[in-house]
């Protein structure tokens, strides 16, 4: 049953104000004077749609210029934002993974998850959700980050905040760049090219902008190329304690095959079929440290190779003095093909004594011992080791109208259609039935040659027998028979429209009252199709799943900003703002979001703000319908304290409830007039989410299950012997997810000279202190502050800061930066005896030299100058640099 539309008291006040405003607007006379449509610009995205630069925003907003984004030559906007302490790092060449989501560049404000950070372009939603790789950075003018809830202004998803990317629509001329980089270990080689052109036409009534970029990054292959990342895992040391250990591999599988039963137990097959003693290290269950235990980390990438390009074209034309038409088209593609993870036999391969390929000396030993079957664990690196061949394509077209009407009222309307494709081919995975048939081989009495038993019994079955005894023993014909290609073709579509009106209907003694109101609507849909083999569940390890679903939402919103007191001692500029939005989903019904805020200038340059908001988020397509990830990870089974290598699948949950968040923000900022260019700010935030939609780390699922959470226990699949076979980390509703902390910023800008060259000096320090980040599933609560080394957890450092100093002139520029992470633990949810991580400090340097009157710029950067080594077991960690010292050099031209 759909929910009714309750009227919040605050909403009634806002709507009443808007009704009065609409009446005033209807009676207004046209007194536009010298107003021109060419004065129109995109709304500055803050926590409000009302653009009032004379008043401080009620919720903190962090502006980042294009120059600051280029400071360290990061390869995309997302990677640059990940360096800021307000974000939990996600994916970059330094912090990437190799699952089916590899290569995306999402952002995550407050560590609350990427689905709670709303990404906009020029104030409008983008079809690629939260992937900043899809927007060419060369056409970006600036980025505004709202570091607090803003659902009432911008809709669902703005729980952690908003990131708005503003394009440089006024750019005229041509600019281009080329960049290359590599690590100090001569890997992660990267090439990047970009170009943009902008021009006016029709005597300045129109403007055209086009820009694009291309990147090719080799990544890090394999994971074991970094000794402090690959082949690390937690192993039990008894008494409920664990230890992070190096060189971890399988103890129940060997390259070429390891015998796990009978009189020959502990023997491994050589390439020629002879036997050797398997070199066991320190064995703990199915894993061991040391010895010759094989690992996917010796094949799979640590940083996924990737290629991508993105192109954006935008045209504006002033239809008359009051109306402007804007059309935009954006397209991007990301693609590559690399080794993924192997499809192995872990203590589950049985062959009979009559197997056609069984070496005679093994058969003799079995007969002497009275054995008829042999259990083998086999690392199948020689059986079409699976690759992932993927591409993601995004295309979005937007048509917008902006204009003036009446006495200074501005209106906007737009429609946008976007499509995002995610296509995967993963050749090399084993077909369950074909494998069983091929393994069960015998000698054909008629020909004396190996054949499949099933073929001997039914000649119509075209089976190819497989030899598994020794590395390289399987024939290519047999490999082709037993392996196939899981396939997925997914298309997500976004249709969104919006119309709004804003203006200043009347004057009060303290200033003009501003209002904004409008309607929005969108439909999102996904159609995910899979190959015939996947549909038949033919693969033994995993199969892509077909998914199809959609939702639509209709919304109405209103905002008002009222100046209350001005030029009174202690209340130089006191104002109140309020906003409300009703969102009506066809899946979950109607839900309100609202905000109430106060701002004031206590004395010249010293300002304060406080805001309370109710923010909302309904489940998105990925959370409702899609399978998003497939991978293998080391986890510790609390039932036996053994570390296992478990298959994990993430997916959607159509039964999810919408989440609501109660957000408080309060802050002070000071720009002392006695020191021009100096700014201080401090902001407190407190966000509490209920019915939170989230995925839970694999280890957390096991721990919460052991603590008594029956719903999470249903996500852990075991074989008859009780061994974990799969963990489902699909989305779920938890009772509570909350965080609170403080943001600090100090910046200083002034004219200065360096080496006798006049220029501009900029210093900026951003820091974030997190008091708490915790989840509560209704049974137990887990605190994640300081739990910052585990790649698939929710942890954040207690302190994170970035400080930069830059000098810029017409001739050259120099910059230096320090990035700080406070001490913490690898994973504080487990009793790991060696999991402490000390504080980390990274240093980056950069410089540029300009010639030809600044038209040509040569630049170079060094990130992680000291080649600071990541902490142990830092595989896929979002915070620590596993790449090492990285050199970048390039050239930019501008005409």
PDB file of N, CA and C in Angstrom, residues 140 316 338 348 382 391 406 525 532 770:
ATOM      1  N   UNK A 140      36.257  21.390 -17.176  1.00  0.00           N
ATOM      2  CA  UNK A 140      35.726  21.709 -15.849  1.00  0.00           C
ATOM      3  C   UNK A 140      36.275  23.049 -15.381  1.00  0.00           C
ATOM      4  N   UNK A 316      25.339  26.880 -26.559  1.00  0.00           N
ATOM      5  CA  UNK A 316      24.357  27.798 -25.991  1.00  0.00           C
ATOM      6  C   UNK A 316      23.964  28.818 -27.046  1.00  0.00           C
ATOM      7  N   UNK A 338      42.105  -8.058 -18.914  1.00  0.00           N
ATOM      8  CA  UNK A 338      43.223  -8.475 -18.078  1.00  0.00           C
ATOM      9  C   UNK A 338      42.854  -9.729 -17.304  1.00  0.00           C
ATOM     10  N   UNK A 348      38.403 -30.672  -3.753  1.00  0.00           N
ATOM     11  CA  UNK A 348      37.090 -31.142  -4.217  1.00  0.00           C
ATOM     12  C   UNK A 348      37.161 -31.881  -5.555  1.00  0.00           C
ATOM     13  N   UNK A 382      46.784 -23.424 -15.662  1.00  0.00           N
ATOM     14  CA  UNK A 382      47.030 -23.829 -17.042  1.00  0.00           C
ATOM     15  C   UNK A 382      45.735 -24.171 -17.778  1.00  0.00           C
ATOM     16  N   UNK A 391      33.741  -3.288 -20.774  1.00  0.00           N
ATOM     17  CA  UNK A 391      33.600  -1.904 -21.208  1.00  0.00           C
ATOM     18  C   UNK A 391      32.413  -1.282 -20.488  1.00  0.00           C
ATOM     19  N   UNK A 406       9.135  38.676 -15.740  1.00  0.00           N
ATOM     20  CA  UNK A 406       8.653  39.581 -14.713  1.00  0.00           C
ATOM     21  C   UNK A 406       9.758  40.438 -14.149  1.00  0.00           C
ATOM     22  N   UNK A 525      15.904   3.040 -15.061  1.00  0.00           N
ATOM     23  CA  UNK A 525      15.587   1.650 -15.401  1.00  0.00           C
ATOM     24  C   UNK A 525      16.860   0.912 -15.741  1.00  0.00           C
ATOM     25  N   UNK A 532      23.588 -17.340 -22.657  1.00  0.00           N
ATOM     26  CA  UNK A 532      22.775 -18.543 -22.488  1.00  0.00           C
ATOM     27  C   UNK A 532      23.347 -19.465 -21.426  1.00  0.00           C
ATOM     28  N   UNK A 770      37.289  12.698  12.965  1.00  0.00           N
ATOM     29  CA  UNK A 770      36.078  11.883  13.076  1.00  0.00           C
ATOM     30  C   UNK A 770      35.972  11.359  14.498  1.00  0.00           C
TER      31      UNK A 770
END
